[in-house]
Amino acid sequence: QVQLVESGGGSVQAGGSLRLSCVRSENSYLTNYVAWFRQAPGKEREGVAVLYTGPTPSPYYGDSVKGRFTITPNNAKNTAYLQMNSLQPEDTAVYYCASGPWIDSSNWFRPEMYKVWGQGTQVTVSS
């Protein structure tokens, strides 16, 4: 059974940076795509970034993080990183790593398409 473990959350001031890590216990058809979602109190879960864990990662980003966040794979370590720069208070949320089987691009940010979820890691950005 695939498991995902996130780490790297914390508290930073506005303008700061953090790097989140998502380590998967194994590779299978359930880890074809790895994505980061976030959820702030009282808000719906929002897709942040996604990539394909195969030979052509093709990262894709949510509009609110484009140009500031970068998702990168290290397939040798079964890990996906989320580098977050220029953090703002509105980035404060619990960040979740998720993985899933083949997902059409039109569904990359639909949480229900992902079958495995990590426990989440808190990111807090103060002004």
Short mmCIF file of N, CA and C in Angstrom, two decimals:
data_model
loop_
_atom_site.label_atom_id
_atom_site.label_comp_id
_atom_site.label_asym_id
_atom_site.label_seq_id
_atom_site.Cartn_x
_atom_site.Cartn_y
_atom_site.Cartn_z
N GLN A 1 0.85 -1.18 0.00
CA GLN A 1 0.00 0.00 0.00
C GLN A 1 0.89 1.24 0.00
N VAL A 2 0.64 2.12 -0.94
CA VAL A 2 1.44 3.33 -1.06
C VAL A 2 1.16 4.26 0.11
N GLN A 3 2.21 4.82 0.65
CA GLN A 3 2.08 5.84 1.69
C GLN A 3 2.88 7.06 1.29
N LEU A 4 2.39 8.22 1.65
CA LEU A 4 3.06 9.49 1.38
C LEU A 4 3.35 10.19 2.70
N VAL A 5 4.56 10.72 2.82
CA VAL A 5 4.93 11.44 4.03
C VAL A 5 5.49 12.80 3.64
N GLU A 6 4.82 13.85 4.14
CA GLU A 6 5.28 15.22 3.87
C GLU A 6 6.15 15.71 5.03
N SER A 7 7.02 16.64 4.69
CA SER A 7 7.81 17.31 5.72
C SER A 7 8.23 18.67 5.18
N GLY A 8 8.73 19.52 6.07
CA GLY A 8 9.28 20.79 5.65
C GLY A 8 8.44 22.00 5.96
N GLY A 9 7.25 21.80 6.50
CA GLY A 9 6.43 22.95 6.84
C GLY A 9 7.02 23.74 8.00
N GLY A 10 6.43 24.90 8.24
CA GLY A 10 6.91 25.73 9.34
C GLY A 10 6.34 27.12 9.24
N SER A 11 6.96 28.03 9.99
CA SER A 11 6.51 29.41 10.03
C SER A 11 7.61 30.31 9.47
N VAL A 12 7.21 31.21 8.59
CA VAL A 12 8.15 32.17 8.00
C VAL A 12 7.48 33.52 7.91
N GLN A 13 8.28 34.54 7.71
CA GLN A 13 7.74 35.86 7.45
C GLN A 13 7.49 36.05 5.98
N ALA A 14 6.63 36.99 5.66
CA ALA A 14 6.32 37.29 4.27
C ALA A 14 7.61 37.57 3.49
N GLY A 15 7.67 37.01 2.30
CA GLY A 15 8.86 37.14 1.47
C GLY A 15 9.85 36.00 1.63
N GLY A 16 9.63 35.17 2.63
CA GLY A 16 10.53 34.06 2.90
C GLY A 16 10.27 32.85 2.01
N SER A 17 11.03 31.80 2.29
CA SER A 17 10.95 30.59 1.48
C SER A 17 10.88 29.35 2.38
N LEU A 18 10.27 28.31 1.83
CA LEU A 18 10.25 26.99 2.46
C LEU A 18 10.32 25.95 1.36
N ARG A 19 10.83 24.78 1.70
CA ARG A 19 10.79 23.66 0.77
C ARG A 19 10.12 22.48 1.44
N LEU A 20 9.05 22.02 0.81
CA LEU A 20 8.34 20.85 1.29
C LEU A 20 8.83 19.61 0.55
N SER A 21 8.79 18.49 1.25
CA SER A 21 9.17 17.22 0.65
C SER A 21 8.02 16.24 0.78
N CYS A 22 7.86 15.42 -0.23
CA CYS A 22 6.85 14.35 -0.21
C CYS A 22 7.55 13.06 -0.62
N VAL A 23 7.67 12.17 0.32
CA VAL A 23 8.34 10.88 0.06
C VAL A 23 7.28 9.80 -0.07
N ARG A 24 7.31 9.05 -1.15
CA ARG A 24 6.37 7.95 -1.34
C ARG A 24 7.06 6.63 -1.03
N SER A 25 6.31 5.72 -0.46
CA SER A 25 6.89 4.47 0.02
C SER A 25 7.26 3.52 -1.11
N GLU A 26 6.62 3.69 -2.27
CA GLU A 26 6.89 2.83 -3.40
C GLU A 26 6.34 3.49 -4.64
N ASN A 27 6.70 2.94 -5.76
CA ASN A 27 6.15 3.40 -7.03
C ASN A 27 5.18 2.35 -7.55
N SER A 28 4.05 2.83 -8.01
CA SER A 28 3.06 1.93 -8.58
C SER A 28 2.18 2.74 -9.53
N TYR A 29 1.15 2.11 -10.03
CA TYR A 29 0.23 2.85 -10.90
C TYR A 29 -0.46 3.97 -10.12
N LEU A 30 -0.43 3.89 -8.79
CA LEU A 30 -1.06 4.93 -7.96
C LEU A 30 -0.16 6.16 -7.76
N THR A 31 1.05 6.12 -8.30
CA THR A 31 1.95 7.26 -8.14
C THR A 31 2.37 7.83 -9.48
N ASN A 32 1.57 7.63 -10.50
CA ASN A 32 1.89 8.22 -11.81
C ASN A 32 1.94 9.74 -11.74
N TYR A 33 1.04 10.31 -10.95
CA TYR A 33 1.03 11.75 -10.75
C TYR A 33 1.18 12.05 -9.26
N VAL A 34 1.96 13.06 -8.97
CA VAL A 34 2.11 13.56 -7.61
C VAL A 34 1.76 15.04 -7.62
N ALA A 35 0.94 15.43 -6.67
CA ALA A 35 0.47 16.81 -6.62
C ALA A 35 0.55 17.35 -5.20
N TRP A 36 0.62 18.66 -5.14
CA TRP A 36 0.49 19.36 -3.87
C TRP A 36 -0.83 20.13 -3.88
N PHE A 37 -1.58 19.97 -2.82
CA PHE A 37 -2.78 20.73 -2.57
C PHE A 37 -2.59 21.50 -1.25
N ARG A 38 -3.42 22.49 -1.05
CA ARG A 38 -3.41 23.19 0.22
C ARG A 38 -4.83 23.52 0.63
N GLN A 39 -5.01 23.65 1.93
CA GLN A 39 -6.33 23.98 2.44
C GLN A 39 -6.18 24.92 3.62
N ALA A 40 -6.75 26.09 3.47
CA ALA A 40 -6.77 27.08 4.54
C ALA A 40 -8.08 26.94 5.32
N PRO A 41 -8.12 27.39 6.57
CA PRO A 41 -9.35 27.26 7.35
C PRO A 41 -10.55 27.90 6.65
N GLY A 42 -11.61 27.14 6.56
CA GLY A 42 -12.83 27.66 5.96
C GLY A 42 -12.83 27.71 4.45
N LYS A 43 -11.79 27.20 3.83
CA LYS A 43 -11.71 27.23 2.36
C LYS A 43 -11.63 25.82 1.79
N GLU A 44 -11.94 25.72 0.53
CA GLU A 44 -11.84 24.43 -0.15
C GLU A 44 -10.38 24.08 -0.43
N ARG A 45 -10.16 22.78 -0.61
CA ARG A 45 -8.81 22.34 -0.95
C ARG A 45 -8.46 22.85 -2.36
N GLU A 46 -7.26 23.41 -2.48
CA GLU A 46 -6.83 24.07 -3.71
C GLU A 46 -5.62 23.36 -4.29
N GLY A 47 -5.65 23.11 -5.58
CA GLY A 47 -4.48 22.53 -6.23
C GLY A 47 -3.38 23.55 -6.38
N VAL A 48 -2.16 23.16 -6.04
CA VAL A 48 -1.01 24.06 -6.07
C VAL A 48 -0.08 23.70 -7.23
N ALA A 49 0.31 22.44 -7.32
CA ALA A 49 1.27 22.01 -8.34
C ALA A 49 1.12 20.52 -8.54
N VAL A 50 1.45 20.08 -9.75
CA VAL A 50 1.37 18.66 -10.07
C VAL A 50 2.46 18.31 -11.06
N LEU A 51 2.94 17.08 -10.97
CA LEU A 51 3.85 16.61 -11.99
C LEU A 51 3.66 15.11 -12.24
N TYR A 52 4.12 14.71 -13.40
CA TYR A 52 4.12 13.31 -13.79
C TYR A 52 5.43 12.70 -13.34
N THR A 53 5.41 11.53 -12.72
CA THR A 53 6.63 10.95 -12.18
C THR A 53 7.39 10.12 -13.20
N GLY A 54 6.94 10.13 -14.43
CA GLY A 54 7.62 9.43 -15.50
C GLY A 54 8.75 10.25 -16.10
N PRO A 55 9.21 9.89 -17.29
CA PRO A 55 10.38 10.54 -17.89
C PRO A 55 10.19 12.02 -18.24
N THR A 56 8.97 12.44 -18.46
CA THR A 56 8.71 13.85 -18.80
C THR A 56 7.80 14.44 -17.74
N PRO A 57 8.38 15.03 -16.69
CA PRO A 57 7.58 15.47 -15.54
C PRO A 57 6.47 16.47 -15.85
N SER A 58 6.69 17.40 -16.76
CA SER A 58 5.66 18.36 -17.18
C SER A 58 4.95 19.02 -16.00
N PRO A 59 5.66 19.75 -15.17
CA PRO A 59 5.02 20.39 -14.02
C PRO A 59 3.96 21.40 -14.43
N TYR A 60 2.97 21.52 -13.59
CA TYR A 60 1.84 22.43 -13.84
C TYR A 60 1.48 23.07 -12.53
N TYR A 61 1.10 24.38 -12.59
CA TYR A 61 0.90 25.15 -11.37
C TYR A 61 -0.45 25.84 -11.34
N GLY A 62 -0.95 26.03 -10.13
CA GLY A 62 -2.12 26.86 -9.96
C GLY A 62 -1.78 28.32 -10.20
N ASP A 63 -2.76 29.09 -10.61
CA ASP A 63 -2.52 30.48 -10.97
C ASP A 63 -1.96 31.28 -9.80
N SER A 64 -2.38 30.96 -8.59
CA SER A 64 -1.97 31.77 -7.44
C SER A 64 -0.51 31.56 -7.05
N VAL A 65 0.14 30.54 -7.58
CA VAL A 65 1.53 30.27 -7.19
C VAL A 65 2.51 30.30 -8.35
N LYS A 66 2.02 30.50 -9.55
CA LYS A 66 2.90 30.52 -10.72
C LYS A 66 3.99 31.58 -10.55
N GLY A 67 5.21 31.18 -10.86
CA GLY A 67 6.33 32.11 -10.75
C GLY A 67 6.94 32.17 -9.36
N ARG A 68 6.27 31.57 -8.37
CA ARG A 68 6.80 31.59 -7.00
C ARG A 68 7.12 30.19 -6.49
N PHE A 69 6.34 29.21 -6.88
CA PHE A 69 6.51 27.83 -6.42
C PHE A 69 7.06 26.99 -7.56
N THR A 70 7.87 25.99 -7.19
CA THR A 70 8.43 25.06 -8.16
C THR A 70 8.33 23.64 -7.62
N ILE A 71 7.75 22.75 -8.41
CA ILE A 71 7.68 21.34 -8.04
C ILE A 71 8.73 20.59 -8.85
N THR A 72 9.53 19.79 -8.17
CA THR A 72 10.57 19.03 -8.85
C THR A 72 10.61 17.60 -8.31
N PRO A 73 10.96 16.66 -9.17
CA PRO A 73 11.05 15.27 -8.74
C PRO A 73 12.49 14.86 -8.44
N ASN A 74 12.61 13.92 -7.55
CA ASN A 74 13.85 13.17 -7.40
C ASN A 74 13.40 11.71 -7.35
N ASN A 75 13.26 11.13 -8.53
CA ASN A 75 12.69 9.79 -8.61
C ASN A 75 13.61 8.73 -8.00
N ALA A 76 14.90 9.02 -7.95
CA ALA A 76 15.82 8.08 -7.31
C ALA A 76 15.52 7.96 -5.82
N LYS A 77 14.93 9.03 -5.25
CA LYS A 77 14.58 9.02 -3.83
C LYS A 77 13.07 8.93 -3.62
N ASN A 78 12.32 8.66 -4.69
CA ASN A 78 10.85 8.60 -4.57
C ASN A 78 10.30 9.85 -3.88
N THR A 79 10.83 10.98 -4.25
CA THR A 79 10.49 12.23 -3.57
C THR A 79 10.09 13.29 -4.58
N ALA A 80 9.13 14.10 -4.17
CA ALA A 80 8.75 15.30 -4.91
C ALA A 80 8.89 16.49 -3.96
N TYR A 81 9.52 17.53 -4.46
CA TYR A 81 9.74 18.71 -3.64
C TYR A 81 8.83 19.85 -4.12
N LEU A 82 8.48 20.71 -3.18
CA LEU A 82 7.78 21.94 -3.53
C LEU A 82 8.58 23.09 -2.93
N GLN A 83 9.30 23.79 -3.79
CA GLN A 83 10.05 24.97 -3.36
C GLN A 83 9.12 26.16 -3.42
N MET A 84 8.96 26.83 -2.30
CA MET A 84 8.03 27.95 -2.20
C MET A 84 8.81 29.21 -1.88
N ASN A 85 8.80 30.14 -2.81
CA ASN A 85 9.51 31.42 -2.63
C ASN A 85 8.51 32.57 -2.57
N SER A 86 8.98 33.69 -2.09
CA SER A 86 8.13 34.90 -2.00
C SER A 86 6.81 34.58 -1.32
N LEU A 87 6.87 33.89 -0.23
CA LEU A 87 5.65 33.49 0.47
C LEU A 87 4.90 34.70 1.01
N GLN A 88 3.59 34.59 0.96
CA GLN A 88 2.70 35.66 1.42
C GLN A 88 1.74 35.10 2.46
N PRO A 89 1.16 35.96 3.30
CA PRO A 89 0.21 35.45 4.31
C PRO A 89 -0.91 34.61 3.71
N GLU A 90 -1.33 34.92 2.52
CA GLU A 90 -2.41 34.13 1.89
C GLU A 90 -1.97 32.73 1.49
N ASP A 91 -0.68 32.44 1.60
CA ASP A 91 -0.20 31.07 1.36
C ASP A 91 -0.33 30.20 2.61
N THR A 92 -0.72 30.79 3.71
CA THR A 92 -0.89 30.03 4.94
C THR A 92 -1.98 28.97 4.77
N ALA A 93 -1.62 27.73 5.05
CA ALA A 93 -2.55 26.61 4.86
C ALA A 93 -1.87 25.32 5.33
N VAL A 94 -2.65 24.27 5.39
CA VAL A 94 -2.08 22.93 5.49
C VAL A 94 -1.82 22.44 4.07
N TYR A 95 -0.62 22.00 3.83
CA TYR A 95 -0.23 21.53 2.50
C TYR A 95 -0.21 20.00 2.50
N TYR A 96 -0.87 19.43 1.50
CA TYR A 96 -1.00 17.99 1.37
C TYR A 96 -0.34 17.52 0.09
N CYS A 97 0.34 16.40 0.19
CA CYS A 97 0.84 15.70 -0.97
C CYS A 97 -0.16 14.60 -1.33
N ALA A 98 -0.35 14.40 -2.62
CA ALA A 98 -1.30 13.39 -3.08
C ALA A 98 -0.74 12.70 -4.32
N SER A 99 -1.13 11.47 -4.51
CA SER A 99 -0.69 10.77 -5.72
C SER A 99 -1.86 10.02 -6.32
N GLY A 100 -1.75 9.77 -7.61
CA GLY A 100 -2.84 9.08 -8.28
C GLY A 100 -2.39 8.42 -9.56
N PRO A 101 -3.28 7.65 -10.16
CA PRO A 101 -3.00 7.00 -11.43
C PRO A 101 -3.04 8.00 -12.57
N TRP A 102 -3.11 7.51 -13.78
CA TRP A 102 -3.19 8.41 -14.92
C TRP A 102 -4.37 9.37 -14.74
N ILE A 103 -4.11 10.67 -14.89
CA ILE A 103 -5.13 11.70 -14.72
C ILE A 103 -5.08 12.62 -15.91
N ASP A 104 -6.21 12.82 -16.54
CA ASP A 104 -6.28 13.76 -17.65
C ASP A 104 -5.96 15.18 -17.17
N SER A 105 -5.31 15.94 -18.02
CA SER A 105 -4.87 17.28 -17.61
C SER A 105 -6.01 18.17 -17.14
N SER A 106 -7.17 17.94 -17.64
CA SER A 106 -8.32 18.76 -17.23
C SER A 106 -8.74 18.47 -15.78
N ASN A 107 -8.21 17.40 -15.22
CA ASN A 107 -8.59 16.98 -13.86
C ASN A 107 -7.44 17.04 -12.88
N TRP A 108 -6.35 17.64 -13.27
CA TRP A 108 -5.17 17.60 -12.40
C TRP A 108 -5.41 18.22 -11.03
N PHE A 109 -6.27 19.17 -10.91
CA PHE A 109 -6.51 19.82 -9.62
C PHE A 109 -7.85 19.44 -9.00
N ARG A 110 -8.37 18.31 -9.39
CA ARG A 110 -9.56 17.79 -8.73
C ARG A 110 -9.12 16.79 -7.67
N PRO A 111 -9.31 17.11 -6.39
CA PRO A 111 -8.81 16.24 -5.32
C PRO A 111 -9.31 14.80 -5.42
N GLU A 112 -10.53 14.61 -5.89
CA GLU A 112 -11.10 13.27 -5.92
C GLU A 112 -10.40 12.34 -6.90
N MET A 113 -9.54 12.89 -7.76
CA MET A 113 -8.82 12.06 -8.71
C MET A 113 -7.60 11.38 -8.08
N TYR A 114 -7.22 11.83 -6.90
CA TYR A 114 -6.04 11.31 -6.24
C TYR A 114 -6.43 10.27 -5.20
N LYS A 115 -5.72 9.16 -5.20
CA LYS A 115 -6.12 8.01 -4.38
C LYS A 115 -5.33 7.88 -3.09
N VAL A 116 -4.19 8.53 -3.01
CA VAL A 116 -3.35 8.42 -1.82
C VAL A 116 -3.01 9.83 -1.34
N TRP A 117 -3.12 10.05 -0.04
CA TRP A 117 -2.87 11.37 0.54
C TRP A 117 -1.93 11.25 1.73
N GLY A 118 -1.08 12.27 1.88
CA GLY A 118 -0.27 12.35 3.07
C GLY A 118 -1.05 12.99 4.21
N GLN A 119 -0.38 13.14 5.33
CA GLN A 119 -1.05 13.63 6.53
C GLN A 119 -1.15 15.16 6.57
N GLY A 120 -0.39 15.82 5.73
CA GLY A 120 -0.41 17.28 5.69
C GLY A 120 0.68 17.90 6.54
N THR A 121 1.12 19.07 6.13
CA THR A 121 2.12 19.82 6.89
C THR A 121 1.71 21.30 6.89
N GLN A 122 1.79 21.93 8.05
CA GLN A 122 1.32 23.30 8.20
C GLN A 122 2.37 24.29 7.71
N VAL A 123 1.92 25.25 6.93
CA VAL A 123 2.75 26.38 6.51
C VAL A 123 2.06 27.65 6.98
N THR A 124 2.79 28.45 7.75
CA THR A 124 2.25 29.70 8.28
C THR A 124 3.16 30.84 7.87
N VAL A 125 2.57 31.84 7.21
CA VAL A 125 3.32 32.99 6.76
C VAL A 125 2.78 34.23 7.46
N SER A 126 3.64 34.91 8.17
CA SER A 126 3.22 36.11 8.91
C SER A 126 3.65 37.37 8.17
N SER A 127 2.85 38.41 8.37
CA SER A 127 3.14 39.67 7.67
C SER A 127 4.09 40.54 8.47
#
